[in-house]
Amino acid sequence: MTRIDRKTGEPILSPKLTVDQLYAMANEPGWRPWMRLIAEHPHAWPELAEWWHTAQEQGFDTAGAAPLPPASMRGRRRVAIPSAPLPPEDEPGQEPVSAPAEQSPPDDLKVRRVFPVGKALVAIVMTASLIAVSWMGLQIKNRRAAAMRQEAHETAISACDSAEATRKTIQSDLDRTTAKASRLLKDTSRGQVADPKTLDALNRLLDAKTSTIKGSCAPDAVTSDVDRTTAALRRTTKELKNRLTDLKTAAKAVTDSKLDKTVDDANALYKQTDGKVADDKTRASLLDAIKKRDADAIAKAVKEVNESKMAKEKADAEAKAKAEQEAAAAAAQQAQASQSQSVPQRQTPSYSGGSQSQSQGSSGSGSETVRRPSSGGSSSSNNTGGASPGWSVPTPSDGGTGLPGSDPGL
């Protein structure tokens, strides 16, 4: 049964009425006196309001049946359509008479207004529940947000520590490579390389400086500051990697240029020592080392070739000195022999048996004696200082024993 408003005398429509119920009520003639309430209901659709205005102006017969509600407002209901409420039990076509607002009920009639305690309690409980659920949801949301922030902060700290460890590793490699390159540059002169420009390039790289990093990866730092530190560490690490690569390339260029110079010098030594070594196998070893571009093998072969060259030079010098000594000795002996043959000797003739004999000492340390032979008038000479040719005077033809007045015993 439809409730009636005591003040206005109009029926009270439930706000839960559906569009289908409103459609049935609009087509019910008993509801036409209160069609305004149906047209102004919260679930009324625009076409129903227009139909009501047309019916007011032209009458219900001209307006016809009420329009159907839109399908969008009916499609969501899956249950059976409830029946529409019946119109109030008044005569059709008559407007209900409203009681005066100032008229008070009789004294013997007491109106009792019942307060819906149960509904209020339910509303209070539901409100408290909603507040509690909302508060719990807010707490859960805050805790989740705090946990996410903490996780993000820990992730940022971990990334910062990892970036710092990587930077330290690259910095350590760069320090070792820099020390080796410094020793290489110090121990290599410009005359030891084929291209001196490699030494200049290596020197420029050694003078480069590394940018300073600001910030830290401390756990108590702000997450945004930690992220900025991580970014700076990664940029510095990239810079260090590029410097390390360039430094290794420059050091290798110096080493290769030094090896090129070593190979060129060894090749020149190989060509210069052709036929000038005591053992030609040393030159063959040098050539093999040159082809392999082995610096250690080249150094060893160069040493052997130089030693073999010195050995041959020494042997050649000794042989030359011996030949010169032998030639000098032969020349001296020949000169002595020639000198002894070319010395002139003076002899005094002697006569025997009527001939005269005379002896005279020769110049020098020797003395010459002329003897008369026992038979014949020949004479011989003996030189104690050295044999020299003698000569004799022939016997006179008269056969006498000597010159007149000579002593035969002489």
XYZ file of C-alpha atoms in Angstrom, residues 63-371:
309
model
C -0.248 12.187 -25.637
C -0.976 8.467 -25.854
C 0.861 5.806 -23.914
C 3.927 6.623 -21.883
C 7.269 6.068 -23.689
C 9.414 3.044 -22.886
C 12.519 3.601 -20.785
C 15.889 3.472 -22.581
C 17.477 0.048 -23.009
C 20.617 1.288 -21.248
C 18.567 1.783 -18.078
C 16.888 -1.599 -18.287
C 19.628 -3.906 -19.524
C 21.498 -4.258 -16.232
C 18.567 -5.876 -14.341
C 18.748 -9.660 -14.400
C 15.890 -10.402 -11.961
C 12.126 -10.237 -12.428
C 10.583 -6.765 -12.616
C 8.748 -5.983 -9.354
C 5.175 -4.942 -9.583
C 4.299 -1.275 -9.559
C 2.633 0.146 -6.428
C -1.050 0.690 -6.533
C -2.442 4.210 -6.637
C -4.052 5.667 -3.536
C -7.678 4.680 -2.885
C -9.226 7.951 -3.968
C -11.688 8.601 -6.692
C -10.071 8.832 -10.040
C -9.731 12.250 -11.551
C -9.858 14.000 -8.174
C -6.911 15.598 -6.565
C -6.477 14.670 -2.933
C -7.414 17.339 -0.513
C -4.481 18.459 1.515
C -4.978 19.324 5.148
C -4.086 22.827 6.236
C -0.529 23.147 7.400
C -1.527 25.107 10.483
C -4.201 22.645 11.512
C -3.086 20.640 14.507
C -4.407 17.182 15.314
C -7.176 16.868 17.844
C -6.314 16.727 21.494
C -7.519 13.187 21.866
C -5.294 12.083 18.935
C -1.580 11.740 19.688
C 0.721 11.183 16.798
C 3.606 8.901 17.654
C 6.683 9.165 15.541
C 8.763 6.021 15.710
C 12.561 6.612 15.503
C 14.248 3.884 13.473
C 16.772 2.840 16.113
C 17.783 -0.319 14.309
C 18.463 1.514 11.100
C 20.405 4.145 12.974
C 22.487 1.518 14.691
C 23.090 -0.196 11.412
C 24.064 3.113 9.860
C 26.380 3.897 12.752
C 27.973 0.466 12.603
C 28.388 0.712 8.854
C 29.849 4.197 9.159
C 32.266 3.041 11.853
C 33.152 0.052 9.758
C 33.785 2.251 6.746
C 35.926 4.575 8.832
C 37.857 1.639 10.280
C 38.311 0.062 6.867
C 39.384 3.382 5.431
C 41.836 3.946 8.264
C 43.225 0.443 7.909
C 43.473 0.911 4.170
C 45.280 4.188 4.667
C 47.669 2.576 7.124
C 48.320 -0.310 4.760
C 48.869 2.152 1.933
C 51.282 4.209 4.030
C 53.148 1.118 5.137
C 53.353 -0.122 1.593
C 54.590 3.263 0.408
C 57.176 3.319 3.216
C 58.280 -0.205 2.323
C 58.581 0.792 -1.321
C 60.588 3.874 -0.399
C 62.875 1.783 1.818
C 63.311 -0.780 -0.930
C 64.089 1.957 -3.442
C 66.618 3.473 -1.019
C 68.304 0.113 -0.456
C 68.397 -0.477 -4.204
C 69.973 2.959 -4.704
C 72.604 2.226 -2.020
C 73.392 -1.146 -3.613
C 73.729 0.422 -7.067
C 75.969 3.149 -5.650
C 78.209 0.600 -3.899
C 78.449 -1.457 -7.088
C 79.351 1.633 -9.128
C 82.014 2.573 -6.569
C 83.516 -0.950 -6.650
C 83.649 -0.870 -10.449
C 85.308 2.533 -10.388
C 87.941 1.329 -7.908
C 88.709 -1.714 -10.075
C 89.149 0.396 -13.219
C 91.189 2.951 -11.249
C 93.501 0.197 -9.991
C 94.021 -1.117 -13.541
C 94.670 2.417 -14.738
C 97.247 3.003 -11.981
C 99.155 -0.181 -12.888
C 99.050 0.621 -16.586
C 100.179 4.191 -15.897
C 103.165 2.950 -13.863
C 104.208 0.555 -16.645
C 103.774 3.245 -19.275
C 105.857 5.678 -17.200
C 108.696 3.155 -16.933
C 108.460 2.439 -20.656
C 108.611 6.150 -21.468
C 111.555 6.657 -19.102
C 113.546 3.681 -20.409
C 112.942 4.429 -24.102
C 114.918 7.128 -25.870
C 113.865 8.735 -29.125
C 116.643 6.892 -30.918
C 115.239 3.531 -29.860
C 111.931 3.899 -31.716
C 111.117 4.066 -35.383
C 108.520 6.826 -34.848
C 109.279 9.336 -32.052
C 105.708 10.686 -32.220
C 104.526 7.625 -30.282
C 106.541 8.814 -27.291
C 104.900 12.252 -27.467
C 101.397 10.736 -27.559
C 102.147 8.527 -24.565
C 103.544 11.494 -22.636
C 100.358 13.527 -23.224
C 98.158 10.721 -21.907
C 100.262 10.382 -18.770
C 99.720 14.072 -17.980
C 95.881 13.772 -18.070
C 93.924 14.282 -14.836
C 90.805 12.494 -13.502
C 87.714 14.433 -12.420
C 86.903 14.464 -8.704
C 83.722 12.735 -7.509
C 81.453 14.499 -4.997
C 78.970 12.647 -2.804
C 78.953 9.290 -1.069
C 77.019 6.047 -0.862
C 76.293 6.376 2.866
C 73.061 4.642 4.022
C 71.925 7.778 5.853
C 72.098 9.890 2.696
C 68.997 10.950 0.819
C 67.971 8.616 -1.988
C 68.128 11.399 -4.580
C 71.684 12.289 -3.476
C 72.691 8.632 -3.676
C 71.284 8.427 -7.207
C 73.281 11.509 -8.237
C 76.438 9.993 -6.742
C 75.816 6.759 -8.639
C 75.440 8.675 -11.902
C 78.698 10.581 -11.224
C 80.520 7.323 -10.447
C 79.346 5.756 -13.668
C 80.443 8.789 -15.696
C 83.860 8.719 -14.038
C 84.179 4.970 -14.609
C 83.444 5.474 -18.296
C 86.089 8.202 -18.448
C 88.633 5.953 -16.704
C 87.871 3.098 -19.103
C 88.473 5.368 -22.085
C 91.769 6.588 -20.597
C 92.835 3.017 -19.845
C 92.107 1.950 -23.418
C 93.939 4.954 -24.881
C 96.922 4.428 -22.565
C 97.238 0.750 -23.482
C 97.014 1.644 -27.166
C 99.705 4.332 -26.829
C 102.019 2.030 -24.839
C 101.596 -0.705 -27.441
C 102.392 1.799 -30.187
C 105.659 2.673 -28.409
C 106.514 -1.008 -27.941
C 105.748 -1.785 -31.586
C 107.786 1.192 -32.749
C 110.646 0.067 -30.521
C 110.397 -3.422 -32.011
C 110.353 -1.935 -35.525
C 113.575 -0.081 -34.738
C 115.113 -3.265 -33.317
C 114.135 -5.238 -36.414
C 115.509 -2.530 -38.728
C 118.829 -2.416 -36.864
C 119.058 -6.208 -36.826
C 118.300 -6.361 -40.529
C 121.013 -3.790 -41.206
C 123.460 -5.823 -39.112
C 122.506 -8.947 -41.034
C 123.286 -7.244 -44.345
C 126.546 -5.666 -43.102
C 127.979 -8.925 -41.723
C 127.757 -10.927 -44.942
C 131.074 -12.790 -45.116
C 132.361 -11.042 -41.994
C 131.551 -13.615 -39.311
C 133.422 -16.680 -38.187
C 130.236 -18.818 -38.102
C 127.548 -18.025 -40.649
C 124.965 -19.957 -38.602
C 124.706 -16.940 -36.295
C 123.455 -14.851 -39.227
C 120.912 -17.529 -40.089
C 119.623 -17.431 -36.494
C 119.441 -13.636 -36.702
C 117.417 -13.777 -39.914
C 114.974 -16.273 -38.369
C 114.491 -14.014 -35.334
C 113.907 -11.011 -37.626
C 111.176 -12.873 -39.509
C 109.479 -13.857 -36.239
C 109.860 -10.297 -34.814
C 110.981 -11.795 -31.512
C 112.794 -9.096 -29.556
C 114.490 -11.508 -27.141
C 115.590 -13.837 -29.932
C 116.852 -10.840 -31.942
C 118.890 -9.583 -28.987
C 120.455 -13.014 -28.483
C 121.187 -13.442 -32.203
C 122.655 -9.926 -32.463
C 125.006 -10.732 -29.596
C 126.120 -13.971 -31.252
C 126.623 -12.258 -34.610
C 128.720 -9.487 -33.017
C 130.806 -12.044 -31.135
C 131.319 -14.067 -34.320
C 132.234 -10.887 -36.175
C 134.772 -9.951 -33.486
C 136.194 -13.486 -33.550
C 136.704 -13.303 -37.308
C 138.232 -9.831 -37.060
C 140.595 -11.080 -34.365
C 141.554 -14.146 -36.392
C 142.073 -12.031 -39.486
C 144.211 -9.573 -37.508
C 146.331 -12.384 -36.051
C 146.771 -13.996 -39.451
C 147.703 -10.663 -40.967
C 150.213 -9.943 -38.192
C 151.743 -13.418 -38.594
C 151.996 -12.981 -42.332
C 153.581 -9.593 -41.867
C 156.092 -11.043 -39.371
C 156.952 -13.889 -41.729
C 157.311 -11.496 -44.608
C 159.492 -9.204 -42.500
C 161.681 -12.114 -41.400
C 162.076 -13.337 -44.962
C 162.888 -9.836 -46.112
C 165.438 -9.413 -43.328
C 167.103 -12.756 -44.156
C 167.200 -11.902 -47.817
C 168.605 -8.474 -47.055
C 171.308 -10.012 -44.815
C 172.271 -12.472 -47.494
C 172.442 -9.752 -50.086
C 174.538 -7.596 -47.785
C 177.044 -10.361 -47.085
C 177.530 -10.984 -50.797
C 177.993 -7.344 -51.645
C 180.874 -6.613 -49.080
C 184.289 -6.111 -51.034
C 187.467 -8.074 -49.804
C 191.071 -7.079 -50.302
C 193.835 -9.804 -50.742
C 197.692 -9.476 -50.918
C 199.415 -11.672 -53.504
C 202.144 -14.130 -52.306
C 205.028 -15.579 -54.248
C 206.732 -18.887 -53.584
C 209.777 -20.469 -55.307
C 211.127 -17.275 -56.712
C 207.672 -15.755 -56.226
C 206.663 -13.296 -53.565
C 203.841 -14.035 -51.061
C 202.248 -11.420 -48.958
C 199.501 -11.624 -46.387
C 197.316 -8.793 -45.340
C 194.451 -8.710 -42.811
C 191.053 -7.916 -44.202
C 188.781 -5.340 -42.749
C 186.551 -6.366 -39.924
C 187.194 -8.876 -37.188
C 188.666 -11.668 -39.388
C 192.313 -12.158 -40.585
C 193.446 -13.791 -43.761
C 196.566 -16.066 -44.026
C 198.123 -17.068 -47.344
C 199.864 -20.442 -47.357
